[in-house]
mmCIF file of C-alpha atoms in Angstrom:
data_model
loop_
_atom_site.group_PDB
_atom_site.id
_atom_site.type_symbol
_atom_site.label_atom_id
_atom_site.label_comp_id
_atom_site.label_asym_id
_atom_site.label_seq_id
_atom_site.Cartn_x
_atom_site.Cartn_y
_atom_site.Cartn_z
ATOM 1 C CA GLN A 1 -17.549 -8.372 3.893
ATOM 2 C CA LYS A 2 -14.111 -7.150 2.886
ATOM 3 C CA GLU A 3 -13.548 -3.450 3.382
ATOM 4 C CA VAL A 4 -12.132 -2.943 -0.104
ATOM 5 C CA GLU A 5 -12.939 -5.383 -2.897
ATOM 6 C CA GLN A 6 -11.267 -5.831 -6.243
ATOM 7 C CA ASN A 7 -11.359 -8.571 -8.829
ATOM 8 C CA SER A 8 -7.900 -10.150 -8.806
ATOM 9 C CA GLY A 9 -7.989 -10.733 -12.582
ATOM 10 C CA PRO A 10 -6.049 -11.067 -14.702
ATOM 11 C CA LEU A 11 -7.733 -8.489 -16.875
ATOM 12 C CA SER A 12 -6.417 -8.806 -20.418
ATOM 13 C CA VAL A 13 -6.805 -5.970 -22.918
ATOM 14 C CA PRO A 14 -5.231 -5.429 -26.346
ATOM 15 C CA GLU A 15 -2.699 -2.653 -26.813
ATOM 16 C CA GLY A 16 -4.435 0.650 -27.507
ATOM 17 C CA ALA A 17 -7.699 -0.329 -25.790
ATOM 18 C CA ILE A 18 -9.227 1.148 -22.649
ATOM 19 C CA ALA A 19 -8.617 -0.821 -19.467
ATOM 20 C CA SER A 20 -11.281 -0.449 -16.783
ATOM 21 C CA LEU A 21 -10.382 -1.396 -13.223
ATOM 22 C CA ASN A 22 -13.026 -1.435 -10.526
ATOM 23 C CA CYS A 23 -13.135 -1.264 -6.750
ATOM 24 C CA THR A 24 -15.932 -1.227 -4.180
ATOM 25 C CA TYR A 25 -15.663 -0.304 -0.516
ATOM 26 C CA SER A 26 -17.821 -0.950 2.513
ATOM 27 C CA ASP A 27 -17.411 2.127 4.730
ATOM 28 C CA ARG A 28 -19.796 4.900 3.644
ATOM 29 C CA GLY A 29 -17.751 7.395 5.639
ATOM 30 C CA SER A 30 -14.670 6.898 3.473
ATOM 31 C CA GLN A 31 -13.108 10.171 2.461
ATOM 32 C CA SER A 32 -10.143 9.555 0.195
ATOM 33 C CA PHE A 33 -9.373 7.032 -2.490
ATOM 34 C CA PHE A 34 -6.092 6.054 -4.117
ATOM 35 C CA TRP A 35 -4.875 3.954 -7.013
ATOM 36 C CA TYR A 36 -1.388 2.446 -6.864
ATOM 37 C CA ARG A 37 0.442 0.544 -9.572
ATOM 38 C CA GLN A 38 2.732 -2.307 -8.566
ATOM 39 C CA TYR A 39 5.077 -4.053 -10.964
ATOM 40 C CA SER A 40 6.033 -7.616 -10.121
ATOM 41 C CA GLY A 41 8.588 -7.704 -7.306
ATOM 42 C CA LYS A 42 8.483 -3.930 -6.816
ATOM 43 C CA SER A 43 6.795 -1.615 -4.344
ATOM 44 C CA PRO A 44 3.530 0.225 -5.077
ATOM 45 C CA GLU A 45 3.658 3.659 -6.654
ATOM 46 C CA LEU A 46 0.853 6.211 -6.498
ATOM 47 C CA ILE A 47 -0.783 7.003 -9.823
ATOM 48 C CA MET A 48 -4.065 8.699 -8.885
ATOM 49 C CA PHE A 49 -6.042 9.941 -5.932
ATOM 50 C CA ILE A 50 -9.599 11.248 -5.768
ATOM 51 C CA TYR A 51 -11.661 12.774 -2.986
ATOM 52 C CA SER A 52 -14.837 14.076 -4.644
ATOM 53 C CA ASN A 53 -17.591 12.431 -6.646
ATOM 54 C CA GLY A 54 -17.056 12.499 -10.378
ATOM 55 C CA ASP A 55 -14.079 12.079 -12.668
ATOM 56 C CA LYS A 56 -10.474 13.136 -12.301
ATOM 57 C CA GLU A 57 -8.169 12.930 -15.297
ATOM 58 C CA ASP A 58 -4.375 12.808 -15.415
ATOM 59 C CA GLY A 59 -2.902 12.014 -18.802
ATOM 60 C CA ARG A 60 -4.088 8.582 -19.908
ATOM 61 C CA PHE A 61 -5.574 7.845 -16.476
ATOM 62 C CA THR A 62 -9.047 8.733 -15.240
ATOM 63 C CA ALA A 63 -10.279 7.995 -11.740
ATOM 64 C CA GLN A 64 -14.021 7.867 -11.189
ATOM 65 C CA LEU A 65 -15.730 8.051 -7.798
ATOM 66 C CA ASN A 66 -19.361 7.390 -6.919
ATOM 67 C CA LYS A 67 -19.819 7.624 -3.162
ATOM 68 C CA ALA A 68 -23.538 6.774 -3.319
ATOM 69 C CA SER A 69 -22.687 3.435 -4.922
ATOM 70 C CA GLN A 70 -19.450 3.082 -2.916
ATOM 71 C CA TYR A 71 -17.568 2.517 -6.126
ATOM 72 C CA VAL A 72 -14.282 3.818 -7.475
ATOM 73 C CA SER A 73 -12.730 2.957 -10.809
ATOM 74 C CA LEU A 74 -9.618 3.606 -12.843
ATOM 75 C CA LEU A 75 -9.659 3.907 -16.623
ATOM 76 C CA ILE A 76 -6.455 3.625 -18.611
ATOM 77 C CA ARG A 77 -6.779 4.914 -22.163
ATOM 78 C CA ASP A 78 -4.539 3.769 -25.005
ATOM 79 C CA SER A 79 -3.201 0.902 -22.889
ATOM 80 C CA GLN A 80 0.457 0.052 -23.400
ATOM 81 C CA PRO A 81 2.363 -3.150 -22.599
ATOM 82 C CA SER A 82 4.225 -1.099 -19.975
ATOM 83 C CA ASP A 83 0.903 -0.691 -18.147
ATOM 84 C CA SER A 84 0.936 -4.414 -17.378
ATOM 85 C CA ALA A 85 1.045 -4.524 -13.585
ATOM 86 C CA THR A 86 -1.147 -5.040 -10.547
ATOM 87 C CA TYR A 87 -3.338 -2.076 -9.661
ATOM 88 C CA LEU A 88 -4.164 -1.603 -6.004
ATOM 89 C CA CYS A 89 -7.204 0.317 -4.830
ATOM 90 C CA ALA A 90 -6.776 1.950 -1.423
ATOM 91 C CA VAL A 91 -9.387 3.651 0.724
ATOM 92 C CA ASN A 92 -9.105 5.779 3.834
ATOM 93 C CA PRO A 93 -12.163 4.740 5.834
ATOM 94 C CA ARG A 94 -12.137 7.526 8.400
ATOM 95 C CA SER A 95 -12.294 11.281 8.502
ATOM 96 C CA GLY A 96 -9.976 12.904 11.008
ATOM 97 C CA GLY A 97 -7.879 11.132 13.572
ATOM 98 C CA TYR A 98 -5.372 8.475 12.658
ATOM 99 C CA GLN A 99 -5.125 7.579 9.044
ATOM 100 C CA LYS A 100 -5.508 3.883 8.337
ATOM 101 C CA VAL A 101 -5.606 3.204 4.642
ATOM 102 C CA THR A 102 -7.046 -0.153 3.620
ATOM 103 C CA PHE A 103 -5.974 -1.877 0.416
ATOM 104 C CA GLY A 104 -7.758 -4.210 -1.928
ATOM 105 C CA ILE A 105 -5.963 -7.326 -3.146
ATOM 106 C CA GLY A 106 -5.222 -5.682 -6.488
ATOM 107 C CA THR A 107 -6.231 -6.383 -10.083
ATOM 108 C CA LYS A 108 -3.585 -7.778 -12.391
ATOM 109 C CA LEU A 109 -3.686 -6.085 -15.776
ATOM 110 C CA GLN A 110 -2.151 -7.641 -18.872
ATOM 111 C CA VAL A 111 -1.866 -5.515 -21.990
ATOM 112 C CA ILE A 112 -1.409 -7.726 -25.023
ATOM 113 C CA PRO A 113 0.773 -6.270 -27.837
ATOM 114 C CA ASP B 1 16.373 13.461 -3.612
ATOM 115 C CA GLY B 2 13.836 12.772 -0.885
ATOM 116 C CA GLY B 3 12.578 9.276 -0.392
ATOM 117 C CA ILE B 4 12.199 6.224 1.781
ATOM 118 C CA THR B 5 15.064 3.792 2.168
ATOM 119 C CA GLN B 6 14.511 0.238 3.283
ATOM 120 C CA SER B 7 17.380 -2.060 3.994
ATOM 121 C CA PRO B 8 18.378 -4.680 3.265
ATOM 122 C CA LYS B 9 16.602 -5.588 0.034
ATOM 123 C CA TYR B 10 16.835 -9.310 0.777
ATOM 124 C CA LEU B 11 17.177 -10.865 4.207
ATOM 125 C CA PHE B 12 17.587 -14.508 5.159
ATOM 126 C CA ARG B 13 17.239 -15.804 8.702
ATOM 127 C CA LYS B 14 16.904 -19.059 10.536
ATOM 128 C CA GLU B 15 13.693 -19.858 12.359
ATOM 129 C CA GLY B 16 13.748 -18.694 15.964
ATOM 130 C CA GLN B 17 15.880 -15.610 15.338
ATOM 131 C CA ASN B 18 14.645 -12.065 15.719
ATOM 132 C CA VAL B 19 15.389 -9.768 12.807
ATOM 133 C CA THR B 20 15.111 -5.986 12.403
ATOM 134 C CA LEU B 21 14.152 -4.287 9.149
ATOM 135 C CA SER B 22 15.303 -0.739 8.649
ATOM 136 C CA CYS B 23 13.183 2.134 7.306
ATOM 137 C CA GLU B 24 14.445 5.702 6.981
ATOM 138 C CA GLN B 25 12.737 8.655 5.301
ATOM 139 C CA ASN B 26 13.946 12.161 4.499
ATOM 140 C CA LEU B 27 10.588 13.485 3.315
ATOM 141 C CA ASN B 28 9.873 15.146 6.667
ATOM 142 C CA HIS B 29 6.692 13.087 6.884
ATOM 143 C CA ASP B 30 4.974 12.729 10.232
ATOM 144 C CA ALA B 31 3.300 9.370 9.613
ATOM 145 C CA MET B 32 5.022 6.066 8.921
ATOM 146 C CA TYR B 33 3.648 2.595 8.310
ATOM 147 C CA TRP B 34 4.675 -1.019 7.956
ATOM 148 C CA TYR B 35 2.810 -3.360 5.630
ATOM 149 C CA ARG B 36 3.244 -6.992 4.846
ATOM 150 C CA GLN B 37 2.429 -8.397 1.407
ATOM 151 C CA ASP B 38 1.836 -12.061 0.676
ATOM 152 C CA PRO B 39 0.833 -13.516 -2.693
ATOM 153 C CA GLY B 40 -2.899 -13.195 -3.281
ATOM 154 C CA GLN B 41 -3.507 -11.291 -0.031
ATOM 155 C CA GLY B 42 -2.667 -7.703 -0.809
ATOM 156 C CA LEU B 43 -1.135 -5.334 1.709
ATOM 157 C CA ARG B 44 -1.863 -5.822 5.391
ATOM 158 C CA LEU B 45 -1.053 -3.188 7.988
ATOM 159 C CA ILE B 46 1.305 -4.262 10.771
ATOM 160 C CA TYR B 47 1.982 -1.023 12.685
ATOM 161 C CA TYR B 48 1.654 2.687 12.073
ATOM 162 C CA SER B 49 2.917 5.815 13.757
ATOM 163 C CA GLN B 50 1.607 9.357 13.458
ATOM 164 C CA ILE B 51 4.200 11.075 15.649
ATOM 165 C CA VAL B 52 7.495 10.368 17.339
ATOM 166 C CA ASN B 53 7.292 8.090 20.375
ATOM 167 C CA ASP B 54 3.786 6.947 19.496
ATOM 168 C CA PHE B 55 2.629 4.013 17.410
ATOM 169 C CA GLN B 56 -0.466 1.881 16.986
ATOM 170 C CA LYS B 57 -1.061 -1.751 16.140
ATOM 171 C CA GLY B 58 -2.468 -2.512 12.743
ATOM 172 C CA ASP B 59 -4.405 -5.571 11.678
ATOM 173 C CA ILE B 60 -1.615 -8.145 12.066
ATOM 174 C CA ALA B 61 0.707 -6.852 14.815
ATOM 175 C CA GLU B 62 1.232 -10.162 16.624
ATOM 176 C CA GLY B 63 4.857 -11.246 16.489
ATOM 177 C CA TYR B 64 6.116 -7.802 15.458
ATOM 178 C CA SER B 65 7.443 -4.780 17.328
ATOM 179 C CA VAL B 66 8.379 -1.252 16.303
ATOM 180 C CA SER B 67 9.904 1.905 17.702
ATOM 181 C CA ARG B 68 9.690 5.546 16.647
ATOM 182 C CA GLU B 69 12.453 7.376 18.472
ATOM 183 C CA LYS B 70 13.152 9.732 15.579
ATOM 184 C CA LYS B 71 10.856 11.252 12.987
ATOM 185 C CA GLU B 72 12.987 9.820 10.193
ATOM 186 C CA SER B 73 13.189 6.233 11.398
ATOM 187 C CA PHE B 74 10.650 3.470 11.978
ATOM 188 C CA PRO B 75 12.374 0.071 12.335
ATOM 189 C CA LEU B 76 10.383 -3.144 12.435
ATOM 190 C CA THR B 77 11.471 -6.196 14.420
ATOM 191 C CA VAL B 78 10.130 -9.551 13.361
ATOM 192 C CA THR B 79 10.285 -11.739 16.443
ATOM 193 C CA SER B 80 10.438 -15.498 16.765
ATOM 194 C CA ALA B 81 6.776 -15.354 17.847
ATOM 195 C CA GLN B 82 5.680 -14.511 14.296
ATOM 196 C CA LYS B 83 4.404 -17.804 12.886
ATOM 197 C CA ASN B 84 4.884 -17.131 9.178
ATOM 198 C CA PRO B 85 7.473 -14.375 8.828
ATOM 199 C CA THR B 86 8.474 -15.046 5.211
ATOM 200 C CA ALA B 87 6.977 -12.175 3.207
ATOM 201 C CA PHE B 88 7.602 -8.919 1.357
ATOM 202 C CA TYR B 89 7.714 -6.045 3.879
ATOM 203 C CA LEU B 90 6.902 -2.513 2.806
ATOM 204 C CA CYS B 91 7.517 0.661 4.744
ATOM 205 C CA ALA B 92 5.564 3.772 3.833
ATOM 206 C CA SER B 93 5.225 7.347 4.963
ATOM 207 C CA SER B 94 2.772 10.189 4.501
ATOM 208 C CA ILE B 95 2.405 13.805 5.515
ATOM 209 C CA GLY B 96 -0.418 12.683 7.764
ATOM 210 C CA GLY B 97 -4.120 13.331 7.782
ATOM 211 C CA THR B 98 -6.885 11.597 5.927
ATOM 212 C CA ASP B 99 -6.147 12.827 2.417
ATOM 213 C CA SER B 100 -2.428 12.310 2.115
ATOM 214 C CA PRO B 101 -1.200 9.451 -0.077
ATOM 215 C CA LEU B 102 1.358 6.895 1.002
ATOM 216 C CA HIS B 103 4.890 6.888 -0.349
ATOM 217 C CA PHE B 104 6.534 3.472 -0.291
ATOM 218 C CA GLY B 105 10.087 2.304 0.108
ATOM 219 C CA ASN B 106 11.462 -0.405 -2.171
ATOM 220 C CA GLY B 107 10.659 -3.169 0.275
ATOM 221 C CA THR B 108 12.550 -5.914 2.063
ATOM 222 C CA ARG B 109 11.989 -9.525 1.110
ATOM 223 C CA LEU B 110 12.447 -11.657 4.209
ATOM 224 C CA THR B 111 12.933 -15.402 3.988
ATOM 225 C CA VAL B 112 12.955 -17.479 7.153
ATOM 226 C CA THR B 113 13.911 -21.151 6.957
#
């Protein structure tokens, strides 16, 4: 079982719609969760992080965490063509000690004008 | 402005040659990381370092070596023992600890022929 699983996509949504990106993880002890956006040929950039169960909102982005279900998601409201990118879910599987973040393979999002 | 600088952006080498990728950060971060990204495989951890003069192997350390003589610098050497060195290499840093996000450099695209 992969430590962090994402559907590689592509996920296609029309401009203005809500894009929903999902991620599951295997280590129940995971403490921190991150979403990175990566444009083609570029490096990842952090867009959201979440540590507690529930929702966290930042502008058009909402991260949702459910530790009981080992599930984290990212919602993008009012999707724009500029949101077209690969979204990487990252999980820190340990508490304390050395940090060793594990990444999913990423979901490619295409926003259709 | 603070950030992470990777150089060069593109690097071409002949098979059998060692090559060193540079990574410098002025964010005063304690932790630094090297990832490799291949199409369809996401980011894989090569080496990481939490403090100067200490580093740990990641998931795919074979054929790579690193040093951490200064807090700001974490160079990666790709040796001739690495079977498939052609890839996109990403250096990252973080404050350290389980909850701190990664900040990425712009990456080095290495092609070995």
